[in-house]
Amino acid sequence: MKKRIIAFIVVVIAVIAVFIGYNVISGSSSKNSSKSSSRSSNSNNSQSSKTAKPTVSKKGKNLIVYFSRKDGVSDGPLKVGHTKVIANFIHQKIGGDVYEIIPAKDYPKGFQATADQAEKEQKDDARPKIKNKLPDVNKYDNIFIGSPIWWGGYPMVVRTFLDNVKLNNKNVFPFVTHKGSGMGDTEETLKNQFPKAKISDGLAVEGTAAEQSRKDVDEWLSKLGF
């Protein structure tokens, strides 16, 4: 009888030992599996973060419009006009199409003669004719408009352009080159003429510093979301 009881107890102990051993092994396996899964997840997240591309807030087609001169400027003649330099920097950064405003009758080659004509045109509220065909702005979402500052504002040939396009409901980004006047009244001109357009803060670059302004142009574009 005692032998049977002892045998029964031994069997029970053996079963308990097997059960405990299984749970220990199973728990260890579960933990290792969890760690492996965690490492895999972290690895995937790391790879994802490395390949993720930054989003651009200003989407759509870009048009860069500019008026620029190599002659008739205080530090000319130039190989490339100051405003064209800025327009090129913008184009290199964001791409898109480019349109140059070319007067039907060019301005004088001399600086003072150009200044005198520009002043007269402004007093007369003139609209000099543009030589090349105007772009179809309806195809674009973002319109950049660049020019030098003449007598505190846009050259009147740029006003000719503005009078013949519809920029309401467009994103408009002005940029100018100047001799100390900053943006002049260009932003106010745009806001008055196109009250439903989204006029962003413009970029003003002193003309003689245009060639060294790439960093300023890139920073301006980044702030705008490009």
PDB file of C-alpha atoms in Angstrom:
ATOM      1  CA  MET A   1       0.000   0.000   0.000  1.00  0.00           C
ATOM      2  CA  LYS A   2       2.748   2.385   0.967  1.00  0.00           C
ATOM      3  CA  LYS A   3       4.594   1.542  -2.258  1.00  0.00           C
ATOM      4  CA  ARG A   4       1.503   2.507  -4.275  1.00  0.00           C
ATOM      5  CA  ILE A   5       1.159   5.844  -2.468  1.00  0.00           C
ATOM      6  CA  ILE A   6       4.843   6.605  -2.979  1.00  0.00           C
ATOM      7  CA  ALA A   7       4.577   5.721  -6.680  1.00  0.00           C
ATOM      8  CA  PHE A   8       1.503   7.963  -7.043  1.00  0.00           C
ATOM      9  CA  ILE A   9       3.300  10.881  -5.385  1.00  0.00           C
ATOM     10  CA  VAL A  10       6.316  10.422  -7.702  1.00  0.00           C
ATOM     11  CA  VAL A  11       4.049  10.488 -10.766  1.00  0.00           C
ATOM     12  CA  VAL A  12       2.290  13.652  -9.550  1.00  0.00           C
ATOM     13  CA  ILE A  13       5.626  15.397  -8.921  1.00  0.00           C
ATOM     14  CA  ALA A  14       6.855  14.390 -12.379  1.00  0.00           C
ATOM     15  CA  VAL A  15       3.720  15.814 -14.049  1.00  0.00           C
ATOM     16  CA  ILE A  16       4.050  19.089 -12.121  1.00  0.00           C
ATOM     17  CA  ALA A  17       7.711  19.362 -13.087  1.00  0.00           C
ATOM     18  CA  VAL A  18       6.916  18.820 -16.756  1.00  0.00           C
ATOM     19  CA  PHE A  19       4.146  21.445 -16.599  1.00  0.00           C
ATOM     20  CA  ILE A  20       6.370  24.044 -14.943  1.00  0.00           C
ATOM     21  CA  GLY A  21       9.175  23.354 -17.385  1.00  0.00           C
ATOM     22  CA  TYR A  22       6.868  23.851 -20.337  1.00  0.00           C
ATOM     23  CA  ASN A  23       5.591  27.185 -19.032  1.00  0.00           C
ATOM     24  CA  VAL A  24       9.111  28.438 -18.403  1.00  0.00           C
ATOM     25  CA  ILE A  25      10.217  27.495 -21.909  1.00  0.00           C
ATOM     26  CA  SER A  26       7.040  28.905 -23.443  1.00  0.00           C
ATOM     27  CA  GLY A  27       7.405  32.203 -21.572  1.00  0.00           C
ATOM     28  CA  SER A  28      11.003  32.559 -22.665  1.00  0.00           C
ATOM     29  CA  SER A  29      10.032  31.893 -26.257  1.00  0.00           C
ATOM     30  CA  SER A  30       7.234  34.476 -26.068  1.00  0.00           C
ATOM     31  CA  LYS A  31       9.625  37.114 -24.718  1.00  0.00           C
ATOM     32  CA  ASN A  32      12.209  36.372 -27.395  1.00  0.00           C
ATOM     33  CA  SER A  33       9.512  36.560 -30.048  1.00  0.00           C
ATOM     34  CA  SER A  34       8.338  39.907 -28.646  1.00  0.00           C
ATOM     35  CA  LYS A  35      11.878  41.294 -28.657  1.00  0.00           C
ATOM     36  CA  SER A  36      12.410  40.075 -32.207  1.00  0.00           C
ATOM     37  CA  SER A  37       9.157  41.687 -33.314  1.00  0.00           C
ATOM     38  CA  SER A  38      10.121  44.918 -31.570  1.00  0.00           C
ATOM     39  CA  ARG A  39      13.527  44.962 -33.270  1.00  0.00           C
ATOM     40  CA  SER A  40      11.863  44.294 -36.630  1.00  0.00           C
ATOM     41  CA  SER A  41       9.375  47.114 -36.063  1.00  0.00           C
ATOM     42  CA  ASN A  42      12.097  49.552 -35.042  1.00  0.00           C
ATOM     43  CA  SER A  43      14.148  48.562 -38.070  1.00  0.00           C
ATOM     44  CA  ASN A  44      11.211  49.144 -40.403  1.00  0.00           C
ATOM     45  CA  ASN A  45      10.474  52.519 -38.814  1.00  0.00           C
ATOM     46  CA  SER A  46      14.108  53.527 -39.183  1.00  0.00           C
ATOM     47  CA  GLN A  47      14.171  52.559 -42.852  1.00  0.00           C
ATOM     48  CA  SER A  48      10.870  54.348 -43.405  1.00  0.00           C
ATOM     49  CA  SER A  49      12.183  57.563 -41.840  1.00  0.00           C
ATOM     50  CA  LYS A  50      15.263  57.454 -44.031  1.00  0.00           C
ATOM     51  CA  THR A  51      13.285  57.100 -47.257  1.00  0.00           C
ATOM     52  CA  ALA A  52      10.463  59.496 -46.385  1.00  0.00           C
ATOM     53  CA  LYS A  53      10.352  62.548 -48.663  1.00  0.00           C
ATOM     54  CA  PRO A  54       9.469  66.026 -47.403  1.00  0.00           C
ATOM     55  CA  THR A  55       6.092  67.332 -48.488  1.00  0.00           C
ATOM     56  CA  VAL A  56       5.770  70.546 -50.488  1.00  0.00           C
ATOM     57  CA  SER A  57       2.907  72.802 -49.475  1.00  0.00           C
ATOM     58  CA  LYS A  58       2.861  74.905 -52.633  1.00  0.00           C
ATOM     59  CA  LYS A  59       1.755  72.439 -55.283  1.00  0.00           C
ATOM     60  CA  GLY A  60       0.764  73.091 -58.871  1.00  0.00           C
ATOM     61  CA  LYS A  61       2.348  74.639 -61.949  1.00  0.00           C
ATOM     62  CA  ASN A  62       4.819  77.493 -61.581  1.00  0.00           C
ATOM     63  CA  LEU A  63       5.302  80.507 -63.846  1.00  0.00           C
ATOM     64  CA  ILE A  64       8.196  82.898 -63.321  1.00  0.00           C
ATOM     65  CA  VAL A  65       7.634  86.286 -64.976  1.00  0.00           C
ATOM     66  CA  TYR A  66      10.354  88.921 -64.994  1.00  0.00           C
ATOM     67  CA  PHE A  67      11.533  92.169 -66.557  1.00  0.00           C
ATOM     68  CA  SER A  68      15.272  92.769 -66.466  1.00  0.00           C
ATOM     69  CA  ARG A  69      17.897  94.905 -68.214  1.00  0.00           C
ATOM     70  CA  LYS A  70      21.597  94.660 -68.944  1.00  0.00           C
ATOM     71  CA  ASP A  71      21.878  98.290 -70.153  1.00  0.00           C
ATOM     72  CA  GLY A  72      20.583 101.481 -68.610  1.00  0.00           C
ATOM     73  CA  VAL A  73      21.476 100.385 -65.075  1.00  0.00           C
ATOM     74  CA  SER A  74      23.805 102.243 -62.730  1.00  0.00           C
ATOM     75  CA  ASP A  75      26.445  99.483 -62.668  1.00  0.00           C
ATOM     76  CA  GLY A  76      25.982  98.339 -66.275  1.00  0.00           C
ATOM     77  CA  PRO A  77      26.359  97.189 -68.888  1.00  0.00           C
ATOM     78  CA  LEU A  78      25.843  93.727 -67.427  1.00  0.00           C
ATOM     79  CA  LYS A  79      26.240  90.226 -68.829  1.00  0.00           C
ATOM     80  CA  VAL A  80      22.962  89.232 -67.136  1.00  0.00           C
ATOM     81  CA  GLY A  81      20.425  91.634 -65.669  1.00  0.00           C
ATOM     82  CA  HIS A  82      20.091  91.634 -61.891  1.00  0.00           C
ATOM     83  CA  THR A  83      16.426  90.597 -61.875  1.00  0.00           C
ATOM     84  CA  LYS A  84      17.088  87.836 -64.390  1.00  0.00           C
ATOM     85  CA  VAL A  85      19.747  86.443 -62.037  1.00  0.00           C
ATOM     86  CA  ILE A  86      17.106  86.131 -59.291  1.00  0.00           C
ATOM     87  CA  ALA A  87      14.592  84.631 -61.725  1.00  0.00           C
ATOM     88  CA  ASN A  88      17.167  82.014 -62.724  1.00  0.00           C
ATOM     89  CA  PHE A  89      17.828  81.114 -59.073  1.00  0.00           C
ATOM     90  CA  ILE A  90      14.091  80.653 -58.506  1.00  0.00           C
ATOM     91  CA  HIS A  91      13.742  78.501 -61.612  1.00  0.00           C
ATOM     92  CA  GLN A  92      16.689  76.323 -60.600  1.00  0.00           C
ATOM     93  CA  LYS A  93      15.026  75.722 -57.214  1.00  0.00           C
ATOM     94  CA  ILE A  94      11.386  75.094 -58.178  1.00  0.00           C
ATOM     95  CA  GLY A  95      11.306  74.526 -61.938  1.00  0.00           C
ATOM     96  CA  GLY A  96       8.309  75.604 -63.993  1.00  0.00           C
ATOM     97  CA  ASP A  97       8.011  77.925 -66.992  1.00  0.00           C
ATOM     98  CA  VAL A  98       9.705  81.290 -67.480  1.00  0.00           C
ATOM     99  CA  TYR A  99       8.386  84.373 -69.286  1.00  0.00           C
ATOM    100  CA  GLU A 100      10.467  87.491 -69.895  1.00  0.00           C
ATOM    101  CA  ILE A 101       8.670  90.806 -70.407  1.00  0.00           C
ATOM    102  CA  ILE A 102      10.302  92.375 -73.481  1.00  0.00           C
ATOM    103  CA  PRO A 103       9.260  95.940 -74.367  1.00  0.00           C
ATOM    104  CA  ALA A 104       8.239  96.526 -77.993  1.00  0.00           C
ATOM    105  CA  LYS A 105      10.517  99.575 -77.908  1.00  0.00           C
ATOM    106  CA  ASP A 106      13.609  99.113 -75.779  1.00  0.00           C
ATOM    107  CA  TYR A 107      14.626 101.643 -73.168  1.00  0.00           C
ATOM    108  CA  PRO A 108      17.747 103.784 -73.698  1.00  0.00           C
ATOM    109  CA  LYS A 109      21.183 102.265 -73.090  1.00  0.00           C
ATOM    110  CA  GLY A 110      22.271 105.068 -70.781  1.00  0.00           C
ATOM    111  CA  PHE A 111      21.327 105.059 -67.100  1.00  0.00           C
ATOM    112  CA  GLN A 112      20.157 108.677 -66.829  1.00  0.00           C
ATOM    113  CA  ALA A 113      18.202 108.517 -70.080  1.00  0.00           C
ATOM    114  CA  THR A 114      16.467 105.364 -68.837  1.00  0.00           C
ATOM    115  CA  ALA A 115      15.690 107.003 -65.485  1.00  0.00           C
ATOM    116  CA  ASP A 116      14.228 110.057 -67.227  1.00  0.00           C
ATOM    117  CA  GLN A 117      12.025 107.958 -69.503  1.00  0.00           C
ATOM    118  CA  ALA A 118      10.892 105.788 -66.608  1.00  0.00           C
ATOM    119  CA  GLU A 119       9.918 108.899 -64.622  1.00  0.00           C
ATOM    120  CA  LYS A 120       7.967 110.356 -67.547  1.00  0.00           C
ATOM    121  CA  GLU A 121       6.112 107.076 -68.125  1.00  0.00           C
ATOM    122  CA  GLN A 122       5.160 106.949 -64.481  1.00  0.00           C
ATOM    123  CA  LYS A 123       3.870 110.544 -64.466  1.00  0.00           C
ATOM    124  CA  ASP A 124       1.893 109.856 -67.642  1.00  0.00           C
ATOM    125  CA  ASP A 125       0.601 106.541 -66.256  1.00  0.00           C
ATOM    126  CA  ALA A 126       1.800 105.068 -69.543  1.00  0.00           C
ATOM    127  CA  ARG A 127       1.466 101.466 -70.627  1.00  0.00           C
ATOM    128  CA  PRO A 128       4.358 100.672 -73.005  1.00  0.00           C
ATOM    129  CA  LYS A 129       3.628  97.830 -75.408  1.00  0.00           C
ATOM    130  CA  ILE A 130       5.084  94.369 -74.861  1.00  0.00           C
ATOM    131  CA  LYS A 131       6.836  92.725 -77.802  1.00  0.00           C
ATOM    132  CA  ASN A 132       6.302  89.029 -77.049  1.00  0.00           C
ATOM    133  CA  LYS A 133       3.010  87.174 -76.697  1.00  0.00           C
ATOM    134  CA  LEU A 134       1.656  87.078 -73.160  1.00  0.00           C
ATOM    135  CA  PRO A 135       1.532  83.706 -71.381  1.00  0.00           C
ATOM    136  CA  ASP A 136      -1.751  81.985 -70.588  1.00  0.00           C
ATOM    137  CA  VAL A 137      -1.717  82.414 -66.811  1.00  0.00           C
ATOM    138  CA  ASN A 138      -4.832  80.253 -66.464  1.00  0.00           C
ATOM    139  CA  LYS A 139      -2.564  77.204 -66.771  1.00  0.00           C
ATOM    140  CA  TYR A 140      -0.598  78.111 -63.633  1.00  0.00           C
ATOM    141  CA  ASP A 141      -1.226  78.061 -59.908  1.00  0.00           C
ATOM    142  CA  ASN A 142       1.843  79.941 -58.674  1.00  0.00           C
ATOM    143  CA  ILE A 143       2.928  83.162 -60.381  1.00  0.00           C
ATOM    144  CA  PHE A 144       6.268  84.781 -59.547  1.00  0.00           C
ATOM    145  CA  ILE A 145       6.629  88.375 -60.746  1.00  0.00           C
ATOM    146  CA  GLY A 146      10.038  90.043 -60.752  1.00  0.00           C
ATOM    147  CA  SER A 147      11.373  93.425 -61.835  1.00  0.00           C
ATOM    148  CA  PRO A 148      13.708  96.236 -60.823  1.00  0.00           C
ATOM    149  CA  ILE A 149      12.269  99.065 -58.765  1.00  0.00           C
ATOM    150  CA  TRP A 150      11.956 102.258 -60.814  1.00  0.00           C
ATOM    151  CA  TRP A 151      10.938 105.419 -58.983  1.00  0.00           C
ATOM    152  CA  GLY A 152       9.569 103.471 -56.053  1.00  0.00           C
ATOM    153  CA  GLY A 153       7.472 100.982 -57.976  1.00  0.00           C
ATOM    154  CA  TYR A 154       7.066  98.768 -61.006  1.00  0.00           C
ATOM    155  CA  PRO A 155       8.400  99.891 -64.391  1.00  0.00           C
ATOM    156  CA  MET A 156       5.343 100.814 -66.406  1.00  0.00           C
ATOM    157  CA  VAL A 157       5.954  98.019 -68.905  1.00  0.00           C
ATOM    158  CA  VAL A 158       5.359  95.618 -66.003  1.00  0.00           C
ATOM    159  CA  ARG A 159       2.102  97.453 -65.316  1.00  0.00           C
ATOM    160  CA  THR A 160       1.190  96.709 -68.947  1.00  0.00           C
ATOM    161  CA  PHE A 161       1.645  93.021 -68.184  1.00  0.00           C
ATOM    162  CA  LEU A 162      -0.424  93.225 -64.999  1.00  0.00           C
ATOM    163  CA  ASP A 163      -3.252  94.986 -66.823  1.00  0.00           C
ATOM    164  CA  ASN A 164      -3.501  92.164 -69.339  1.00  0.00           C
ATOM    165  CA  VAL A 165      -3.529  89.081 -67.119  1.00  0.00           C
ATOM    166  CA  LYS A 166      -5.958  87.784 -64.519  1.00  0.00           C
ATOM    167  CA  LEU A 167      -4.233  86.824 -61.287  1.00  0.00           C
ATOM    168  CA  ASN A 168      -7.178  86.674 -58.905  1.00  0.00           C
ATOM    169  CA  ASN A 169      -7.357  83.309 -57.114  1.00  0.00           C
ATOM    170  CA  LYS A 170      -3.675  82.702 -57.936  1.00  0.00           C
ATOM    171  CA  ASN A 171      -0.724  82.430 -55.564  1.00  0.00           C
ATOM    172  CA  VAL A 172       1.409  85.475 -56.395  1.00  0.00           C
ATOM    173  CA  PHE A 173       5.011  85.901 -55.254  1.00  0.00           C
ATOM    174  CA  PRO A 174       6.718  89.244 -55.997  1.00  0.00           C
ATOM    175  CA  PHE A 175      10.485  89.694 -56.133  1.00  0.00           C
ATOM    176  CA  VAL A 176      12.479  92.809 -56.965  1.00  0.00           C
ATOM    177  CA  THR A 177      15.977  94.209 -57.312  1.00  0.00           C
ATOM    178  CA  HIS A 178      16.662  97.722 -56.082  1.00  0.00           C
ATOM    179  CA  LYS A 179      19.211 100.363 -55.060  1.00  0.00           C
ATOM    180  CA  GLY A 180      17.931 100.846 -51.522  1.00  0.00           C
ATOM    181  CA  SER A 181      14.149 101.146 -51.828  1.00  0.00           C
ATOM    182  CA  GLY A 182      13.293  97.559 -50.920  1.00  0.00           C
ATOM    183  CA  MET A 183       9.968  96.340 -52.318  1.00  0.00           C
ATOM    184  CA  GLY A 184       8.757  99.876 -53.015  1.00  0.00           C
ATOM    185  CA  ASP A 185       4.968  99.883 -53.520  1.00  0.00           C
ATOM    186  CA  THR A 186       4.934  96.683 -55.602  1.00  0.00           C
ATOM    187  CA  GLU A 187       3.118  94.554 -53.017  1.00  0.00           C
ATOM    188  CA  GLU A 188       0.492  97.269 -52.543  1.00  0.00           C
ATOM    189  CA  THR A 189       0.064  97.525 -56.328  1.00  0.00           C
ATOM    190  CA  LEU A 190      -0.573  93.782 -56.597  1.00  0.00           C
ATOM    191  CA  LYS A 191      -3.006  93.719 -53.675  1.00  0.00           C
ATOM    192  CA  ASN A 192      -4.998  96.642 -55.088  1.00  0.00           C
ATOM    193  CA  GLN A 193      -5.138  95.221 -58.601  1.00  0.00           C
ATOM    194  CA  PHE A 194      -5.825  91.616 -57.595  1.00  0.00           C
ATOM    195  CA  PRO A 195      -7.761  91.680 -54.302  1.00  0.00           C
ATOM    196  CA  LYS A 196      -8.707  87.998 -54.577  1.00  0.00           C
ATOM    197  CA  ALA A 197      -5.182  86.782 -55.248  1.00  0.00           C
ATOM    198  CA  LYS A 198      -3.020  85.349 -52.475  1.00  0.00           C
ATOM    199  CA  ILE A 199      -0.112  87.793 -52.385  1.00  0.00           C
ATOM    200  CA  SER A 200       2.819  86.470 -50.354  1.00  0.00           C
ATOM    201  CA  ASP A 201       5.582  88.534 -48.760  1.00  0.00           C
ATOM    202  CA  GLY A 202       8.064  89.434 -51.460  1.00  0.00           C
ATOM    203  CA  LEU A 203      11.817  89.178 -51.800  1.00  0.00           C
ATOM    204  CA  ALA A 204      13.891  92.340 -52.244  1.00  0.00           C
ATOM    205  CA  VAL A 205      17.538  92.019 -53.287  1.00  0.00           C
ATOM    206  CA  GLU A 206      19.908  94.937 -53.805  1.00  0.00           C
ATOM    207  CA  GLY A 207      20.892  94.805 -57.464  1.00  0.00           C
ATOM    208  CA  THR A 208      24.646  94.719 -56.977  1.00  0.00           C
ATOM    209  CA  ALA A 209      24.224  91.754 -54.582  1.00  0.00           C
ATOM    210  CA  ALA A 210      22.117  89.661 -56.968  1.00  0.00           C
ATOM    211  CA  GLU A 211      24.906  87.263 -57.949  1.00  0.00           C
ATOM    212  CA  GLN A 212      25.541  86.429 -54.272  1.00  0.00           C
ATOM    213  CA  SER A 213      21.875  86.066 -53.297  1.00  0.00           C
ATOM    214  CA  ARG A 214      21.225  82.380 -54.016  1.00  0.00           C
ATOM    215  CA  LYS A 215      21.076  81.511 -50.296  1.00  0.00           C
ATOM    216  CA  ASP A 216      18.578  84.325 -49.643  1.00  0.00           C
ATOM    217  CA  VAL A 217      16.449  83.168 -52.572  1.00  0.00           C
ATOM    218  CA  ASP A 218      16.461  79.543 -51.374  1.00  0.00           C
ATOM    219  CA  GLU A 219      15.540  80.579 -47.819  1.00  0.00           C
ATOM    220  CA  TRP A 220      12.680  82.735 -49.111  1.00  0.00           C
ATOM    221  CA  LEU A 221      11.343  79.881 -51.223  1.00  0.00           C
ATOM    222  CA  SER A 222      11.613  77.458 -48.297  1.00  0.00           C
ATOM    223  CA  LYS A 223       9.575  79.804 -46.092  1.00  0.00           C
ATOM    224  CA  LEU A 224       6.935  79.918 -48.817  1.00  0.00           C
ATOM    225  CA  GLY A 225       6.748  76.123 -48.811  1.00  0.00           C
ATOM    226  CA  PHE A 226       8.736  75.250 -51.931  1.00  0.00           C
TER     227      PHE A 226
END
